Tab-separated table of C-alpha atoms and ligand atoms in Angstrom:
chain	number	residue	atom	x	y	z
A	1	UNK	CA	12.788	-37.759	104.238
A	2	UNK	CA	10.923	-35.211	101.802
A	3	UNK	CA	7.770	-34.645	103.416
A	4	UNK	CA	4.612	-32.271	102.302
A	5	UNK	CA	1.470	-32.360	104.008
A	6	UNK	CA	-0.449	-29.684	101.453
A	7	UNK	CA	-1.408	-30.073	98.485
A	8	UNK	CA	-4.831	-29.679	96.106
A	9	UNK	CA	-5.835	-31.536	92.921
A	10	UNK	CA	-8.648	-31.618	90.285
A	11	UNK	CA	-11.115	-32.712	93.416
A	12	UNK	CA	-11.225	-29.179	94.452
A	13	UNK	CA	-9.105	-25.985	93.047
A	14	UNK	CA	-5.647	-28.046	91.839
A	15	UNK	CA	-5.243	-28.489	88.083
A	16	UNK	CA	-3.625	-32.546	88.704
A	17	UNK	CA	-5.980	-35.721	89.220
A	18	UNK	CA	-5.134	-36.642	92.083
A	19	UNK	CA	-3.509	-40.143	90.456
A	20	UNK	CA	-0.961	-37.053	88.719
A	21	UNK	CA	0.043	-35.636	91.752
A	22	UNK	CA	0.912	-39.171	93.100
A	23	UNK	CA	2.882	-39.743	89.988
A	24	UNK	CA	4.839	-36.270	90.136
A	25	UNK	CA	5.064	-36.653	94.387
A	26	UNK	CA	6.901	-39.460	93.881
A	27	UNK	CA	9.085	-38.435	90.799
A	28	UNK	CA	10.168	-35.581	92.421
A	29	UNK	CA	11.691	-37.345	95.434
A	30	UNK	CA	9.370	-37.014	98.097
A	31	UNK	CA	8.495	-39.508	100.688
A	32	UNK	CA	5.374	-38.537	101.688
A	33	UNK	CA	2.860	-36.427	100.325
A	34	UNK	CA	-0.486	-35.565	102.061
A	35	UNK	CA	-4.224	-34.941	99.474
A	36	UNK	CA	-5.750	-31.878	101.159
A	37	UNK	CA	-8.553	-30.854	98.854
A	38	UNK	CA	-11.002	-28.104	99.878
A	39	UNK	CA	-13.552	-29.684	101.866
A	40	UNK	CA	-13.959	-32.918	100.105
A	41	UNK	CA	-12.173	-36.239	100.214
A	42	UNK	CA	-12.970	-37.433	96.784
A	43	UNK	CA	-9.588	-38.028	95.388
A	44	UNK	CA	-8.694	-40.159	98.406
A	45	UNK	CA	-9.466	-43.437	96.510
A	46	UNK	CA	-7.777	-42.336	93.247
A	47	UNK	CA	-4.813	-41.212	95.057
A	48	UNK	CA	-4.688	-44.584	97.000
A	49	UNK	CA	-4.643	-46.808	93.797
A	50	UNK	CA	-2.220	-44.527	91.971
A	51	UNK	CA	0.231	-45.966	94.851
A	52	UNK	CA	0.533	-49.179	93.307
A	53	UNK	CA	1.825	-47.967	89.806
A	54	UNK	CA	4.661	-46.749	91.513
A	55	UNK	CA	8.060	-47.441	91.166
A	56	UNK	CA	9.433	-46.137	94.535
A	57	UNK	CA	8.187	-45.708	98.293
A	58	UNK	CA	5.623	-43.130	98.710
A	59	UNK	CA	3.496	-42.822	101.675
A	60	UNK	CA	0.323	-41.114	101.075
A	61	UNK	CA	-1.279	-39.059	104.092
A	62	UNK	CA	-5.426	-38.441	103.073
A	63	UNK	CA	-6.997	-35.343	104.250
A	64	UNK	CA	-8.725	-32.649	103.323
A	65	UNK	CA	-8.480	-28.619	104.237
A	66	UNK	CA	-11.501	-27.119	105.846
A	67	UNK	CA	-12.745	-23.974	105.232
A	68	UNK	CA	-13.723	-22.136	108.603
A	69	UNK	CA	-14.638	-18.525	109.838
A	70	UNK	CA	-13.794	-17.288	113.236
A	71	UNK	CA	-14.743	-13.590	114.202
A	72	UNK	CA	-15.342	-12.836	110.186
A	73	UNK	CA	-12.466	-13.904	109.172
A	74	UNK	CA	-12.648	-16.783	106.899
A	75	UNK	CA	-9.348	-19.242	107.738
A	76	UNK	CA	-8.510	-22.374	106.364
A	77	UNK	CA	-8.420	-25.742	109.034
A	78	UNK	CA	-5.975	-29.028	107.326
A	79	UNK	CA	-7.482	-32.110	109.141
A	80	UNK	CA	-5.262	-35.410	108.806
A	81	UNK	CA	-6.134	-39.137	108.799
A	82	UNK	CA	-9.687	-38.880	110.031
A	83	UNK	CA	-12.689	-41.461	109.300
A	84	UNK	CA	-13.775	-40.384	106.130
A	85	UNK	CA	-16.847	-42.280	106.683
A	86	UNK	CA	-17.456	-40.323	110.508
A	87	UNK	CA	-21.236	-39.544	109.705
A	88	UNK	CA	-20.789	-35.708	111.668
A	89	UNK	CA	-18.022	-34.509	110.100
A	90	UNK	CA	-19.169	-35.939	106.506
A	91	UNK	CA	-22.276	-34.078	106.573
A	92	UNK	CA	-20.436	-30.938	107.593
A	93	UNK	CA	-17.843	-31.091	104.624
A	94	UNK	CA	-20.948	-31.480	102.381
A	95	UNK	CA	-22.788	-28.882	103.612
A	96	UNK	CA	-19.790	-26.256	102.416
A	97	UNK	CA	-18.830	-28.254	99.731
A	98	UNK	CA	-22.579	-27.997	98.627
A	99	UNK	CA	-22.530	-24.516	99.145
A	100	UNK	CA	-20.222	-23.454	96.728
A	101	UNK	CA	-22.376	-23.971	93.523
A	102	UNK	CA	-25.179	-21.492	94.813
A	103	UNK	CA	-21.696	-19.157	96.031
A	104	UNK	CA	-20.581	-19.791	92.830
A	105	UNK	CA	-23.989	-18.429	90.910
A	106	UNK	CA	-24.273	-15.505	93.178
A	107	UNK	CA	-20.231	-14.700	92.424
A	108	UNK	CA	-21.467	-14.688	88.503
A	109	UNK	CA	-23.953	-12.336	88.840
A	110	UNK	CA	-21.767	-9.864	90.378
A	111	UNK	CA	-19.256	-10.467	87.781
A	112	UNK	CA	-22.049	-9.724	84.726
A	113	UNK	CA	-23.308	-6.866	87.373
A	114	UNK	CA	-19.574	-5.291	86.744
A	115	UNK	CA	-19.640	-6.221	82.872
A	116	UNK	CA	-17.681	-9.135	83.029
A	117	UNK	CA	-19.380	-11.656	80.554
A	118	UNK	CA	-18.680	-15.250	82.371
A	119	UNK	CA	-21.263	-17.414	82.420
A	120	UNK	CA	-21.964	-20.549	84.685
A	121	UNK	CA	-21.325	-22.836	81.845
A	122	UNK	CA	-17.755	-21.377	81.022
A	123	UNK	CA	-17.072	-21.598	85.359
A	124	UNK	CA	-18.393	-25.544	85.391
A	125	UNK	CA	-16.401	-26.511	82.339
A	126	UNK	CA	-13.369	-24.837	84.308
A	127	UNK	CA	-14.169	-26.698	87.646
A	128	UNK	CA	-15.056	-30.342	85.914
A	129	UNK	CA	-15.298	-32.506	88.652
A	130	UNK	CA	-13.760	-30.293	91.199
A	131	UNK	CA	-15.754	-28.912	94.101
A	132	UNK	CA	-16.519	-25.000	92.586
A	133	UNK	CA	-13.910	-22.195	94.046
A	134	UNK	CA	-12.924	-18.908	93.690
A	135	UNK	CA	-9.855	-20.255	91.251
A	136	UNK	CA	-11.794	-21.516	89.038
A	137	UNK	CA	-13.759	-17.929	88.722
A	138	UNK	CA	-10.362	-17.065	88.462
A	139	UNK	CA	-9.658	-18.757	85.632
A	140	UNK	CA	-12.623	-16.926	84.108
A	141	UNK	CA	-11.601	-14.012	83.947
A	142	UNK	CA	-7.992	-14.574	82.514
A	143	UNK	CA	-10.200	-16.193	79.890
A	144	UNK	CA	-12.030	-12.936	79.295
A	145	UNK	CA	-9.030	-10.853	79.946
A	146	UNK	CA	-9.942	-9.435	82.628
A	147	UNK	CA	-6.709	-10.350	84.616
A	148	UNK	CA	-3.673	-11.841	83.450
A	149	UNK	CA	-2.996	-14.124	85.969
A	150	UNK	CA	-5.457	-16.326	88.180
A	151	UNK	CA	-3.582	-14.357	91.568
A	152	UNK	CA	-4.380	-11.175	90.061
A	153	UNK	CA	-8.322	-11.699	90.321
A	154	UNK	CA	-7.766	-12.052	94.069
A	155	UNK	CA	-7.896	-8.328	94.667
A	156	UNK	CA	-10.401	-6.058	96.115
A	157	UNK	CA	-11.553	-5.088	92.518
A	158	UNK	CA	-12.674	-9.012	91.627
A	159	UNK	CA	-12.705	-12.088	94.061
A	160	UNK	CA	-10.612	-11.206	97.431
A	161	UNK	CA	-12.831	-11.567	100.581
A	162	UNK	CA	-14.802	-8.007	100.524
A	163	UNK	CA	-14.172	-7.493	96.929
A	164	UNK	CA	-16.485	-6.186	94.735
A	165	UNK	CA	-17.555	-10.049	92.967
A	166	UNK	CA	-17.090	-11.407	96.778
A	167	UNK	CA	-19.417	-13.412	98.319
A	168	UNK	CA	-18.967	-15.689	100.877
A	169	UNK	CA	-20.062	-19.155	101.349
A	170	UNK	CA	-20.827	-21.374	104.222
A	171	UNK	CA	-17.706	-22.048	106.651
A	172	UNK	CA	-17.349	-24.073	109.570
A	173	UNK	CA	-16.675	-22.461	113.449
A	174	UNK	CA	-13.101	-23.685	113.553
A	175	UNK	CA	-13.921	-24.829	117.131
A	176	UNK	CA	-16.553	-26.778	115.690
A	177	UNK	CA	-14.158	-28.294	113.364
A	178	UNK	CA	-11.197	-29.557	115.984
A	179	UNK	CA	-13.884	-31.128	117.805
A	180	UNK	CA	-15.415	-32.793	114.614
A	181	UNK	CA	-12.168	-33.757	112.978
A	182	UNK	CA	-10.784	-35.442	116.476
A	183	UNK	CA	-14.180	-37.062	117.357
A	184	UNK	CA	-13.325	-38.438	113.445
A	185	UNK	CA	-10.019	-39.775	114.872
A	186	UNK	CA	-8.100	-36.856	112.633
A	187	UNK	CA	-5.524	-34.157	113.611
A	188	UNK	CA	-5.798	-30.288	112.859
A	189	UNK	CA	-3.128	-27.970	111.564
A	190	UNK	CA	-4.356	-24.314	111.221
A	191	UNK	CA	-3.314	-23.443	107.510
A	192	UNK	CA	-1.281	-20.558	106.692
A	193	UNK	CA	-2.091	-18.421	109.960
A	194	UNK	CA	-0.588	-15.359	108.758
A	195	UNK	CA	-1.306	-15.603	105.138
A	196	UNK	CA	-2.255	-11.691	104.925
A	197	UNK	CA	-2.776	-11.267	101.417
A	198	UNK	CA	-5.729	-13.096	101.518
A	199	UNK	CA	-7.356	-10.745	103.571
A	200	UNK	CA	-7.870	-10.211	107.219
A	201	UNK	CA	-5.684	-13.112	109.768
A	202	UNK	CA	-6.831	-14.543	112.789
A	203	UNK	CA	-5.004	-13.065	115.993
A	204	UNK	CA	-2.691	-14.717	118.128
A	205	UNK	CA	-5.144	-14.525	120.806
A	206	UNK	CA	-7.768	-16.824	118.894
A	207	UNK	CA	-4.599	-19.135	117.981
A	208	UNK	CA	-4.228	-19.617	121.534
A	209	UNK	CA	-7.864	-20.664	122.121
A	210	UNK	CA	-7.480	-22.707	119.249
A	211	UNK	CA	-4.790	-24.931	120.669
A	212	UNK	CA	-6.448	-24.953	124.225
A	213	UNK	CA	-9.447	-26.154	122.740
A	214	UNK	CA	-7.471	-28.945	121.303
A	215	UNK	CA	-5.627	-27.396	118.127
A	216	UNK	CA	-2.380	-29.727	116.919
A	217	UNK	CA	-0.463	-27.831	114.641
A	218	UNK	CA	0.286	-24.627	112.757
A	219	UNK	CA	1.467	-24.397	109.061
A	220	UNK	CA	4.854	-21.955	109.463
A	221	UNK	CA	6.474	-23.178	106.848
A	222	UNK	CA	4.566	-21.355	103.506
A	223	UNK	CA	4.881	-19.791	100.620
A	224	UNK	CA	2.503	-16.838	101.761
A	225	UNK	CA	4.921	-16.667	105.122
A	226	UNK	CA	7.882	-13.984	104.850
A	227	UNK	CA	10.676	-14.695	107.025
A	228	UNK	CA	9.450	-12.898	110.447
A	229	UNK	CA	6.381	-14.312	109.943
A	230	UNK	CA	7.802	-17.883	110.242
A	231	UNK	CA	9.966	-17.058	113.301
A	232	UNK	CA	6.963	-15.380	114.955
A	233	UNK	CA	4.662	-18.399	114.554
A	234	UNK	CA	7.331	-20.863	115.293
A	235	UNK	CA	7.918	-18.784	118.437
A	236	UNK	CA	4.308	-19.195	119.036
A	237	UNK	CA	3.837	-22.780	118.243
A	238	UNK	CA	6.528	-23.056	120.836
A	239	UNK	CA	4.822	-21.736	123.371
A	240	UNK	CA	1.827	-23.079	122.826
A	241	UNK	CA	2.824	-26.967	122.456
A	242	UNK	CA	2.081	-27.032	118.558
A	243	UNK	CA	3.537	-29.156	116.315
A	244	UNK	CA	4.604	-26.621	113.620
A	245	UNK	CA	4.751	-28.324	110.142
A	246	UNK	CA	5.971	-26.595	106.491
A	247	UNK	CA	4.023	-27.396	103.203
A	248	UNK	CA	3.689	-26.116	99.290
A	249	UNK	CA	0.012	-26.104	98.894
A	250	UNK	CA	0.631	-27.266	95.611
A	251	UNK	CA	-1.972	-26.819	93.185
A	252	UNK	CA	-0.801	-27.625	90.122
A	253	UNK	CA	-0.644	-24.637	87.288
A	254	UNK	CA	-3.066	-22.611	89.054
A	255	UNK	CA	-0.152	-21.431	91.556
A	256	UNK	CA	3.410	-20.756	91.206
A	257	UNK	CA	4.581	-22.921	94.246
A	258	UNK	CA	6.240	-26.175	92.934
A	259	UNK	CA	5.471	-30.203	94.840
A	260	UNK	CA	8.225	-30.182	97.834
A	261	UNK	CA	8.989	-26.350	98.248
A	262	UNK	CA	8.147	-26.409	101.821
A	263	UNK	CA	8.397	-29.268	103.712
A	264	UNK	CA	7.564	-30.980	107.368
A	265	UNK	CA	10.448	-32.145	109.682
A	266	UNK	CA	10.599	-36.120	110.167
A	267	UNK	CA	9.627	-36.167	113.941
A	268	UNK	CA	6.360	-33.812	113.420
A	269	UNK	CA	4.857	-36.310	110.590
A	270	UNK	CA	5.587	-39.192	112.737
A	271	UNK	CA	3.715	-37.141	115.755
A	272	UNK	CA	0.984	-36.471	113.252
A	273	UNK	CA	0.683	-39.970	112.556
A	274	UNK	CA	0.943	-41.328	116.685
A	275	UNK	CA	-2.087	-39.168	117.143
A	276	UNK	CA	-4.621	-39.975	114.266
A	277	UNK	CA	-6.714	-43.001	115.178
A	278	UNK	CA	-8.901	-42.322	111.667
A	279	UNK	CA	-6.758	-44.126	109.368
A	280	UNK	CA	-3.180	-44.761	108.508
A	281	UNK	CA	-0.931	-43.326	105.862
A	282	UNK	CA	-1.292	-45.470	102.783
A	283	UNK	CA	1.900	-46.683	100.707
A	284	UNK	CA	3.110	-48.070	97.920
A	285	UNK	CA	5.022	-51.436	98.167
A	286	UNK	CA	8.153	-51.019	96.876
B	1	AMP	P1	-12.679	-20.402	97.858
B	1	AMP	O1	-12.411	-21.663	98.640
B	1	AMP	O2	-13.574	-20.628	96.702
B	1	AMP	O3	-13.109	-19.250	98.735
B	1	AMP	O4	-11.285	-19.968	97.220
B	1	AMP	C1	-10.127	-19.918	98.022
B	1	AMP	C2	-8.949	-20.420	97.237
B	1	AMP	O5	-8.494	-19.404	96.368
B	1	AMP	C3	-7.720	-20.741	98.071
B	1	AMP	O6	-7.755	-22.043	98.522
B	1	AMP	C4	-6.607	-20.574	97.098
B	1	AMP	O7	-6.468	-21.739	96.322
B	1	AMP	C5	-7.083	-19.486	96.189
B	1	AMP	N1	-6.489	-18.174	96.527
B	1	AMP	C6	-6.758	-17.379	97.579
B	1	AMP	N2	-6.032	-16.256	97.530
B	1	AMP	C7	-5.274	-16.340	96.411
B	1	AMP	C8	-4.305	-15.503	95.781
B	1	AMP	N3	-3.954	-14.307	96.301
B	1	AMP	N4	-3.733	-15.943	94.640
B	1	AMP	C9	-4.081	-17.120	94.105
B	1	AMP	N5	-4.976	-17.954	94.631
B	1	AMP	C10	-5.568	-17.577	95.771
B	2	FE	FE1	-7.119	-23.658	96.866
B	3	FE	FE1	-5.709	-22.733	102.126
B	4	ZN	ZN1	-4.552	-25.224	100.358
């Protein structure tokens, strides 16, 4: 059983409709595949009907990934097989998902502060449909030359949290979020906990309030994880009674990391799955 639980498409910062990434999740082998946008479930219904094109068994897990703060430091929350429709945590998604145009704006204006000659137009064209982020920006500036690679405008000269064309947008109390995503029936897996290149991490400390305060999982298993990174948080997961889950956070050309690079173990998806009351993996019939 190939199994991986995040991944991004053309709803927020991934360059695949999400009826693509069904298509290449299942021609790549994998079993199950979960749709974690940033803070919106829009693909969900896209994603659902690409099932039934499909030659093979795929089961498709919808979620979405959350972005929180704790402390100052902005972290990222993946919430699985919630309500969609669960009125409280709806109106928080769109409150940060509605946030990011005005982020966006205010990101510009830095940029043509430092010299940089993007305009809104060129960053809406980039996003199309997609919920506005930092990637697209990104994109941007590779346009203009600025950087050579999307990855390299996340640096304390351009985009990185406390850069110079920084500016942060509305994010949800992670706290706030467990109990909102569980009251939705959903299940929480704290998203690349040690990812340090993207700026300050959330101690082990917090982790363990997390998980008291209802917390099911941590992503160990990531590209932005070195090796003692993933033994540490497994070790911690451990002791803390976390499911500890793997993933690519595929997002199409906008990130080196391929569908399936990192991947959950059998027993933790099926855990994942015993605890969500918000809705059931979909699949296709064959
Ligand atoms: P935003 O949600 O607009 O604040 O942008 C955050 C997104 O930027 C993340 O979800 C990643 O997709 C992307 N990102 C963050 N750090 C990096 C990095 N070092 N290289 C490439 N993409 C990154
Ligand atoms: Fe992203
Ligand atoms: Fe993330
Ligand atoms: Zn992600």
């Amino acid at each position: 059983m190939l199994i991986d639980l995040h991944t991004h498409s053309t709803a927020s910062d991934g360059t695949d409709s999400p009826a693509e990434l069904v298509r290449k999740a299942a021609s790549c082998g994998l079993d199950v595949v979960a749709l974690t946008d940033h803070d919106t479930t829009r693909g969900h219904a896209e994603a659902v009907a690409a099932l039934t094109g499909l030659d093979r068994r795929l089961a498709l897990v919808t979620g979405a990934e959350l972005s929180c703060r704790l402390d100052g430091v902005s972290m990222h929350m993946l919430a699985y097989l919630f309500d969609p429709q669960e009125p409280e945590l709806l109106a928080e998604r769109e409150l940060v998902r509605d946030d990011r145009t005005p982020r966006a704006h205010a990101i510009i204006e830095k940029l043509q502060g430092l010299g940089v000659p993007v305009t809104w137009e060129q960053v809406a064209r980039i996003a199309g449909e997609g919920s506005v982020g930092r990637p697209h920006i990104a994109e941007a500036l590779v346009e203009h030359g600025v950087v050579a690679t999307v990855s390299d405008a996340f640096t304390q000269d351009w985009l990185a949290d406390g850069g110079r064309a920084h500016v942060a947008k509305h994010e949800t109390d992670p706290f706030e979020a467990i109990r909102l995503v569980k009251a939705a029936g959903g299940v929480t897996v704290f998203a690349h906990p040690r990812a340090a290149k993207r700026g300050l991490t959330v101690p082990d400390e917090s982790i363990a309030k997390l998980a008291e305060a209802g917390l099911d999982g941590l992503e160990v298993d990531h590209m932005d994880h070195d090796e003692a990174d993933r033994e540490r948080l497994r070790g911690l997961a451990g002791d803390l009674g976390l499911l500890a889950t793997g993933s690519s956070d595929y997002h199409g050309s906008r990130k080196t990391c391929v569908l399936g690079e990192h991947r959950t173990a059998p027993e933790v998806y099926e855990e994942i799955v015993r605890r969500a009351t918000g809705a059931r993996p979909a699949a296709s019939r064959p």
